Each structure stands twice: as structure tokens, then as C-alpha cells.
Amino acid sequence: MPERRRLDPLAPWVELSTTAQDWESADPALLATMLGQLHLIRAFEETVLELAGEGLVHGPAHSSIGQEGGAVGSIVGLGSTDAINGSHRGHHQFLAKAINHVSGGALDPAALVTADIQTVLQRTLAEILGLAQGYCRGRGGSMHLQWFEAGALGTNAIVGGGVPLAAGNAWAQKHAGTTDVTVSYFGDGATNIGSVLETMNLASAWKLPLAFFIENNLYAVSTTVAESTGEPRLSARALGFGIPSWRVDGMDPLAVHLATKEAEQVMRSGNGPAVVEVEVYRFFHQNGPYPGSAFGYRSKEEEAAWRARDPLDRVAREMIALGQIDPASIAAVREQAQSAMRDAVAQLLEADPESAGKRRIRPELWPDVDFVNVGVRGDASELNGLRTLEPTDYRGELETKKFVDTVAGVMDRRMAEDARIVVLGEDVHRLNGGTNGATKGLAKKFEGRVLGTPISENAFAGLGGGMALDGRYRPVVEFMYPDFMWVAADQVFNQIGKARHMFGGENPVPLVLRTKVAMGSGYGSQHLMDPAGIFATSPGWRIVAPSNAADYVGLMNTALALQDPVLVIEHVDLYAETGEVPAGDLDYCIPLGKAALRREGTDVTVISYLSMVKHSLEAVELTGMSADVIDLRWLDRASIDWDTIGTSIRKTNSVLIVEQGARGTSYGAWLSDEIQRRFFDYLDQPVERVTGGEASPSISRVLERAAIARTEDVVAGLEVIKLGLGTR
């Protein structure tokens, strides 16, 4: 018979409950503050449901009624520099943090609503109604509430989507030398999401001061936790990552507070993350003012049993039993909270002159429609005053360098001058510079700032996004191959790309994402894509694509100076190439939105980027055509050099767009459409395009070659243009 030995988890897992002694020992001021917060949040949520019932809330109204104990108990002990983020059901968390911030963490039940608290209630309600005075200027609504000053990093509509961002904030707190912590709130469904589990692993490995706070309300929409997982005690997720965890009754705010304070001790002492699971119950359906029983997935008896455990009543009963308050004073607390909400509503609504007995939002409070696209990205004013240089105009001393050495060299220079820059990605710290040498020498020189990550694109991409939003660091995230962005698509597109605009258009997101196009390397269908087309049609990102070493210096420096997320695309074909760069100068910038004219002609405008610029020049030589060859350099919608493109098209009256990658994800498809809209009157023939095939490149050398464009494909494209010229 085999021998068996019981294995125990590395970290403790406990269930915490309060006793009568805990309530007797609790600071009366703490209980009074919790009581006040609970009633303010309950009155707020009741008002939201009332307005939703009147059709005045556009979109969902995810009520937290019944769940307030988890938020209040965990947040009441946090400071303003501690941070939280949450999920789509996050009104209670946001309000608890905002009220804590403006009140200094103490409320007086006899004078509950100060002017600052009234402002918090009104601005939060205005945000949920989509109004300009809201914290995100009406763009966030119910699911995207952010107020950085109060330490509220932003609630999130993607299940589990905010958790990696919280890890980035926690990383910044730790490495800035603070004892602050971050608490990320999410529901039972998110515990089965890859990004959450990836982040648990990363936070544990790096000992980040991050609390994973699970609000287990027993249901997704209508699916029970027992149906969704084989281990319904969701804090058990922590055991696989060596994270200490607590399980607690979320209808008991004091128990939540005590568990959270124990978790804080772990985090603030530098011992890494914690998991707190609270069992709570939303009294209403997933969305709107009806109970779950109205939809048949819960019984009225179950709902009544949970309502009898209302956290507001629990705190009131305990305080009354301790002689700290009486029933009349409890009623007065509730009336103050309700009165505050009536006042907030009165500021935002008015009688509807077209419908007797109904209300409407005051028309003057809506955002101006001209605000719709403001803040998709910044205005780039941060680049003002930087030294710019066009390498082709440089007349000083030159030196010959390999492209990949230039990549490492410019990062070395910037990291030496800017201690905020942190590089992270898979294997970037080893192999003498990662898998291609792009981070050569950096790990030894900048200890603690070149972070080799686990294989967890969602987690480390989102962590970089959280670092960028925090503002104390400037992350440079490397995706080993661009195809891996699909693994991290939520963090790349839903989170990082949309963050500035979604939360009001003002918060910078200074992040650089490096990746390489590896077509021709034989790595097959899941490693060889060109990401330009996907990023160009996704909001918020700027894109640079250098075709030579000298341009790389200037483009990377500009990317690192921008306050927007920037995708820097490299090409493996260029890594081994040598080129002339200004000798000893790694500090110049290439202006935002400036293309380079690599060759001048009169017959056709050839537009390309990356390694296909070289192939385009070769093809022009082979055909003998007279062509303008434009190296785009900047590819995103906001940074395209339409002046250079337009001047050329007005001269040549024909266009050939050249790219190497697959037709389906083509960058040129978008560019062609835009060119024909802008310059239709100057075109004598349709825009011609050279791309790869429909299929992703295969492993077979022959099939891979057939799937991607090279010089001969550009020659064929130019021949088509030549035929069109003959018919003019």
C-alpha cells in the first residue's frame, strides 16, 4: 500500500465571527460611523431604484441593498491614501470610500450630513444619471465610478476586470515606500475568472499589499454558486497561492471590520496579499427594483430570511443593547439620510412640463454633446519643449548600430534618467536581454525595475495599467508576441485603452506596450500576427512602428514622454540589421504624428511601415516607377500625418498601401477607407493594397512565405498601379 501524508496549505484559512464581547469592546465612535454610512448608502440606493423605476436611470441600476455591511465594515478603517476598486455593483464601496475621505473616517449620527457629504451624494447620483457634474462627467454611470482623490480607483463593468489594475496600484504603493494597501472588490462569479486567479498568483509571488475582497452574494444573475463551482467556499481559492484568507458573515459589519483589520496587518507589514470572503445577499434582482423571487430563481422565504439579517438592523440592535443609541435616534439617522437624498434629487430633477405628475432631469445638467470624443487620448501638451530631431536631416557624427542594440540602448538611457520607468514581461530579466536581447543589460543595472513575470498576460498587462493610472511609475510592458494580446484583450482594450475616456477624460495612462512582428520566423499561426490593424480600430491607443534604428530612438523617446498608452511595434527582420544613428545621442524625439518621405516620385504614393518600407523601396527600384514612398511611423487615428499623405496624393493621384500581415486584421483596410473619404477627388484609380493572405502564417516554410507579403508582392501591386496609369 502507498504511504499517505496529509498536506497542509502554506497560509492560514479561518472563519471569523463576532461575540458579544467584540461588540462591547468596539469603539462606540466606530459603530456610530458604521451606522451612519450604512444608512447613507441605503438611502442612496433606494433613491437610485426609485429613479430607475421612473425611467430616469439610463442603463442598469445594480443595487447593493443588503450588501452594505461588506463595504462599510471593510472600508471604515481605511485612510484616503489606501485604495479600492470594484465591480459593476459598486455604489456601496464607492460611497463608503468617498464618505470616509470627506469625513476623515468619523460620522456623528446626530449631525450626519455635512456639506461635503451632501456633495458626495449629489455628485455620485449625478454620475449614475449620466450628468456633467458627476465624478466621471457622466461617462461612467452606475458601473464606472472613480474619484482618485478619495482613493476610489474605479468600478468596473467587466467581471474580474479591475483586479489586475488593483495589483498595479498595490505594486506602486509598495515600491513607493508606503504602508498603504489596495482592496479589490468582486463577486462570486469573478472567482472563476482567469484574470483574478492570475492576479492572485502574481500578487502572492511579489508580496503585494492587495486584498482580494470577495462579496459572495450566492448568485450570479440567477445561477447559484453551488452550480458554478465544486468549492462554494470561495476563499479557498487563496490556498493554492499561499495567501492567508478569512471567511466572514457579511451581514455583520463589525465581523467584516475585524477580519479586514487582521488582513491589513498582513499587508501593511510587507507579507503580501490577503483574501477576505464575505457572505452577503442582494435584496433585489441583478438589476432594477424587483426581488429575485419575481423572476423565479429565489423563493420569498429565502429572501425574508436574509432580510431579517439586514446589516443596518444588526448594528442598530447591538448599539441599542449597549445603550449607545435609542430607537428614536436610529429613526432620526434614517430620516437625515433620506432627507439628504431628497435634497440631492431636487438639485438634479424638475417637474416634467410635458408629462403631468412626472419628473425629468434638468436639461442644463446634461453633458455638452461636443464632449463625446474629448479625452479619448490626451492633447499631447506634455511633449511641448522636448528636443526633436528628424534623423534624415541630421548632419553630425553618425555611428553604426544594430537595431536591437538600439532598442536596449534607448531604454537604458531613459531608465537611467527617469526612475519611474519599470519594465515588465515574460523573461525580460533573464537570457541577457529577454528572448531577443531587447532588454540587454537592464536587469543588472536597474535592480528591481526589470520584472520577469509569470506567464499571465491578463495579470501583468493589467498590473501595468494599474501602475500607469497610479501615476508614480511609468510601466513598459512587453508582450513576447502580439498574438498574446488576445489572451489579455480585456486589459489591453477594455481597461487600459478606455480608461482615460471612460472615467471622464482627464486621468493620464502613461504606459508603453512593446511587441514584435515575427513573420518569417517559423513560429506559426499563434505567434506571427501584425497587431496594427486591431489597435488602430480600438480607442485610446497611440501606435508607433519604426523602420530603422535612428527612428526607433526618437519614436520610443516620444512614446515614453506621452501620457497616453502607446503600442510600440518592432519587427524581428529589423533586429539584426545595422543602421546609422546620431553618435552618442539617445535623447532626441521624433515629433508626434510626423511621417517620413523615404523617396520622391510622381506616379504613385506608396505608404508602408516597419520592415515593409525596405521592401517597398526595393520594389520601386525593380519596377523603375517614380514613387513617393511614405514611412508612416505613427499609425493611430489621431497621429496619422495627413499633411504628408495629402500632399503626395495630390501630386501622384494614386495610392498603394503596403503591409505584410493577414488581410483579415489588415491595417491598410482602415487606412484605405480613410484615404478614399479624404482624397477621393484626387484619386484617378482605387486605392491598391498589398497584404498577406487570409490565413495566419503556417509553420511550413513554403506556406509561411505564401501567407506574407515581401518585395515581389509589392512589385505586383505596383504593376497594377502601372496598368491604371496607362488608362488615364
PDB file of N, CA and C in Angstrom, residues 28-37 39-40 76 99-100 102-114 117 319 324-325 329-330 332-334 336-337:
ATOM      1  N   PRO A  28     -17.284  52.973  20.412  1.00  0.00           N
ATOM      2  CA  PRO A  28     -18.610  53.490  20.064  1.00  0.00           C
ATOM      3  C   PRO A  28     -18.585  54.435  18.858  1.00  0.00           C
ATOM      4  N   ALA A  29     -17.498  55.175  18.702  1.00  0.00           N
ATOM      5  CA  ALA A  29     -17.404  56.073  17.544  1.00  0.00           C
ATOM      6  C   ALA A  29     -17.326  55.269  16.249  1.00  0.00           C
ATOM      7  N   LEU A  30     -16.661  54.110  16.300  1.00  0.00           N
ATOM      8  CA  LEU A  30     -16.613  53.242  15.121  1.00  0.00           C
ATOM      9  C   LEU A  30     -18.006  52.747  14.766  1.00  0.00           C
ATOM     10  N   LEU A  31     -18.752  52.275  15.755  1.00  0.00           N
ATOM     11  CA  LEU A  31     -20.097  51.765  15.493  1.00  0.00           C
ATOM     12  C   LEU A  31     -21.007  52.877  14.983  1.00  0.00           C
ATOM     13  N   ALA A  32     -20.871  54.060  15.549  1.00  0.00           N
ATOM     14  CA  ALA A  32     -21.690  55.183  15.096  1.00  0.00           C
ATOM     15  C   ALA A  32     -21.379  55.541  13.650  1.00  0.00           C
ATOM     16  N   THR A  33     -20.108  55.507  13.301  1.00  0.00           N
ATOM     17  CA  THR A  33     -19.713  55.813  11.922  1.00  0.00           C
ATOM     18  C   THR A  33     -20.247  54.756  10.970  1.00  0.00           C
ATOM     19  N   MET A  34     -20.135  53.480  11.362  1.00  0.00           N
ATOM     20  CA  MET A  34     -20.674  52.425  10.503  1.00  0.00           C
ATOM     21  C   MET A  34     -22.190  52.581  10.337  1.00  0.00           C
ATOM     22  N   LEU A  35     -22.872  52.877  11.418  1.00  0.00           N
ATOM     23  CA  LEU A  35     -24.326  53.070  11.333  1.00  0.00           C
ATOM     24  C   LEU A  35     -24.670  54.189  10.361  1.00  0.00           C
ATOM     25  N   GLY A  36     -23.962  55.312  10.474  1.00  0.00           N
ATOM     26  CA  GLY A  36     -24.239  56.438   9.584  1.00  0.00           C
ATOM     27  C   GLY A  36     -23.964  56.100   8.131  1.00  0.00           C
ATOM     28  N   GLN A  37     -22.840  55.442   7.873  1.00  0.00           N
ATOM     29  CA  GLN A  37     -22.527  55.079   6.488  1.00  0.00           C
ATOM     30  C   GLN A  37     -23.563  54.110   5.922  1.00  0.00           C
ATOM     31  N   HIS A  39     -26.692  53.791   6.628  1.00  0.00           N
ATOM     32  CA  HIS A  39     -27.954  54.467   6.321  1.00  0.00           C
ATOM     33  C   HIS A  39     -27.816  55.413   5.129  1.00  0.00           C
ATOM     34  N   LEU A  40     -26.686  56.084   5.015  1.00  0.00           N
ATOM     35  CA  LEU A  40     -26.486  56.947   3.849  1.00  0.00           C
ATOM     36  C   LEU A  40     -26.489  56.129   2.559  1.00  0.00           C
ATOM     37  N   VAL A  76     -14.333  51.290   6.470  1.00  0.00           N
ATOM     38  CA  VAL A  76     -14.385  52.292   7.531  1.00  0.00           C
ATOM     39  C   VAL A  76     -13.025  52.501   8.198  1.00  0.00           C
ATOM     40  N   ILE A  99     -17.219  58.851   1.372  1.00  0.00           N
ATOM     41  CA  ILE A  99     -17.684  59.413   2.646  1.00  0.00           C
ATOM     42  C   ILE A  99     -16.568  59.365   3.679  1.00  0.00           C
ATOM     43  N   ASN A 100     -15.845  58.257   3.718  1.00  0.00           N
ATOM     44  CA  ASN A 100     -14.699  58.152   4.629  1.00  0.00           C
ATOM     45  C   ASN A 100     -13.694  59.269   4.374  1.00  0.00           C
ATOM     46  N   VAL A 102     -14.112  62.336   2.877  1.00  0.00           N
ATOM     47  CA  VAL A 102     -14.510  63.720   3.202  1.00  0.00           C
ATOM     48  C   VAL A 102     -14.815  63.901   4.681  1.00  0.00           C
ATOM     49  N   SER A 103     -15.088  62.795   5.393  1.00  0.00           N
ATOM     50  CA  SER A 103     -15.439  62.912   6.813  1.00  0.00           C
ATOM     51  C   SER A 103     -14.257  62.653   7.733  1.00  0.00           C
ATOM     52  N   GLY A 104     -13.124  62.245   7.160  1.00  0.00           N
ATOM     53  CA  GLY A 104     -11.997  61.873   7.991  1.00  0.00           C
ATOM     54  C   GLY A 104     -12.218  60.573   8.733  1.00  0.00           C
ATOM     55  N   GLY A 105     -13.198  59.784   8.297  1.00  0.00           N
ATOM     56  CA  GLY A 105     -13.447  58.477   8.895  1.00  0.00           C
ATOM     57  C   GLY A 105     -14.306  58.505  10.136  1.00  0.00           C
ATOM     58  N   ALA A 106     -14.992  59.624  10.402  1.00  0.00           N
ATOM     59  CA  ALA A 106     -15.840  59.707  11.598  1.00  0.00           C
ATOM     60  C   ALA A 106     -17.135  60.439  11.264  1.00  0.00           C
ATOM     61  N   LEU A 107     -18.271  59.822  11.640  1.00  0.00           N
ATOM     62  CA  LEU A 107     -19.574  60.442  11.431  1.00  0.00           C
ATOM     63  C   LEU A 107     -20.273  60.623  12.765  1.00  0.00           C
ATOM     64  N   ASP A 108     -21.051  61.686  12.863  1.00  0.00           N
ATOM     65  CA  ASP A 108     -21.856  61.973  14.052  1.00  0.00           C
ATOM     66  C   ASP A 108     -23.315  61.687  13.709  1.00  0.00           C
ATOM     67  N   PRO A 109     -23.918  60.635  14.283  1.00  0.00           N
ATOM     68  CA  PRO A 109     -25.306  60.320  13.931  1.00  0.00           C
ATOM     69  C   PRO A 109     -26.287  61.458  14.201  1.00  0.00           C
ATOM     70  N   ALA A 110     -25.953  62.338  15.116  1.00  0.00           N
ATOM     71  CA  ALA A 110     -26.855  63.449  15.419  1.00  0.00           C
ATOM     72  C   ALA A 110     -26.770  64.554  14.377  1.00  0.00           C
ATOM     73  N   ALA A 111     -25.660  64.622  13.652  1.00  0.00           N
ATOM     74  CA  ALA A 111     -25.484  65.613  12.580  1.00  0.00           C
ATOM     75  C   ALA A 111     -24.789  64.895  11.429  1.00  0.00           C
ATOM     76  N   LEU A 112     -25.561  64.023  10.800  1.00  0.00           N
ATOM     77  CA  LEU A 112     -24.977  63.039   9.885  1.00  0.00           C
ATOM     78  C   LEU A 112     -24.448  63.653   8.601  1.00  0.00           C
ATOM     79  N   VAL A 113     -25.180  64.589   8.031  1.00  0.00           N
ATOM     80  CA  VAL A 113     -24.908  65.034   6.660  1.00  0.00           C
ATOM     81  C   VAL A 113     -24.260  66.411   6.672  1.00  0.00           C
ATOM     82  N   THR A 114     -22.955  66.434   6.461  1.00  0.00           N
ATOM     83  CA  THR A 114     -22.240  67.694   6.300  1.00  0.00           C
ATOM     84  C   THR A 114     -22.364  68.170   4.858  1.00  0.00           C
ATOM     85  N   ILE A 117     -20.472  65.767   2.598  1.00  0.00           N
ATOM     86  CA  ILE A 117     -21.178  64.505   2.349  1.00  0.00           C
ATOM     87  C   ILE A 117     -22.341  64.728   1.392  1.00  0.00           C
ATOM     88  N   MET A 319     -26.099  48.428  19.063  1.00  0.00           N
ATOM     89  CA  MET A 319     -25.859  49.726  19.698  1.00  0.00           C
ATOM     90  C   MET A 319     -26.934  50.046  20.727  1.00  0.00           C
ATOM     91  N   GLN A 324     -25.888  52.777  23.534  1.00  0.00           N
ATOM     92  CA  GLN A 324     -25.199  53.841  22.799  1.00  0.00           C
ATOM     93  C   GLN A 324     -26.150  54.687  21.966  1.00  0.00           C
ATOM     94  N   ILE A 325     -27.367  54.220  21.757  1.00  0.00           N
ATOM     95  CA  ILE A 325     -28.335  54.928  20.933  1.00  0.00           C
ATOM     96  C   ILE A 325     -29.713  54.385  21.275  1.00  0.00           C
ATOM     97  N   SER A 329     -33.429  57.743  17.882  1.00  0.00           N
ATOM     98  CA  SER A 329     -32.233  58.277  17.233  1.00  0.00           C
ATOM     99  C   SER A 329     -31.898  57.500  15.961  1.00  0.00           C
ATOM    100  N   ILE A 330     -32.168  56.192  15.984  1.00  0.00           N
ATOM    101  CA  ILE A 330     -31.989  55.396  14.766  1.00  0.00           C
ATOM    102  C   ILE A 330     -32.899  55.931  13.670  1.00  0.00           C
ATOM    103  N   ALA A 332     -34.015  58.865  13.428  1.00  0.00           N
ATOM    104  CA  ALA A 332     -33.528  60.182  13.020  1.00  0.00           C
ATOM    105  C   ALA A 332     -32.355  60.061  12.048  1.00  0.00           C
ATOM    106  N   VAL A 333     -31.506  59.059  12.268  1.00  0.00           N
ATOM    107  CA  VAL A 333     -30.404  58.823  11.331  1.00  0.00           C
ATOM    108  C   VAL A 333     -30.952  58.506   9.949  1.00  0.00           C
ATOM    109  N   ARG A 334     -31.946  57.620   9.911  1.00  0.00           N
ATOM    110  CA  ARG A 334     -32.536  57.263   8.615  1.00  0.00           C
ATOM    111  C   ARG A 334     -33.173  58.478   7.953  1.00  0.00           C
ATOM    112  N   GLN A 336     -32.374  61.638   8.318  1.00  0.00           N
ATOM    113  CA  GLN A 336     -31.337  62.533   7.807  1.00  0.00           C
ATOM    114  C   GLN A 336     -30.796  62.042   6.461  1.00  0.00           C
ATOM    115  N   ALA A 337     -30.586  60.736   6.361  1.00  0.00           N
ATOM    116  CA  ALA A 337     -30.074  60.174   5.109  1.00  0.00           C
ATOM    117  C   ALA A 337     -31.092  60.339   3.986  1.00  0.00           C
TER     118      ALA A 337
END
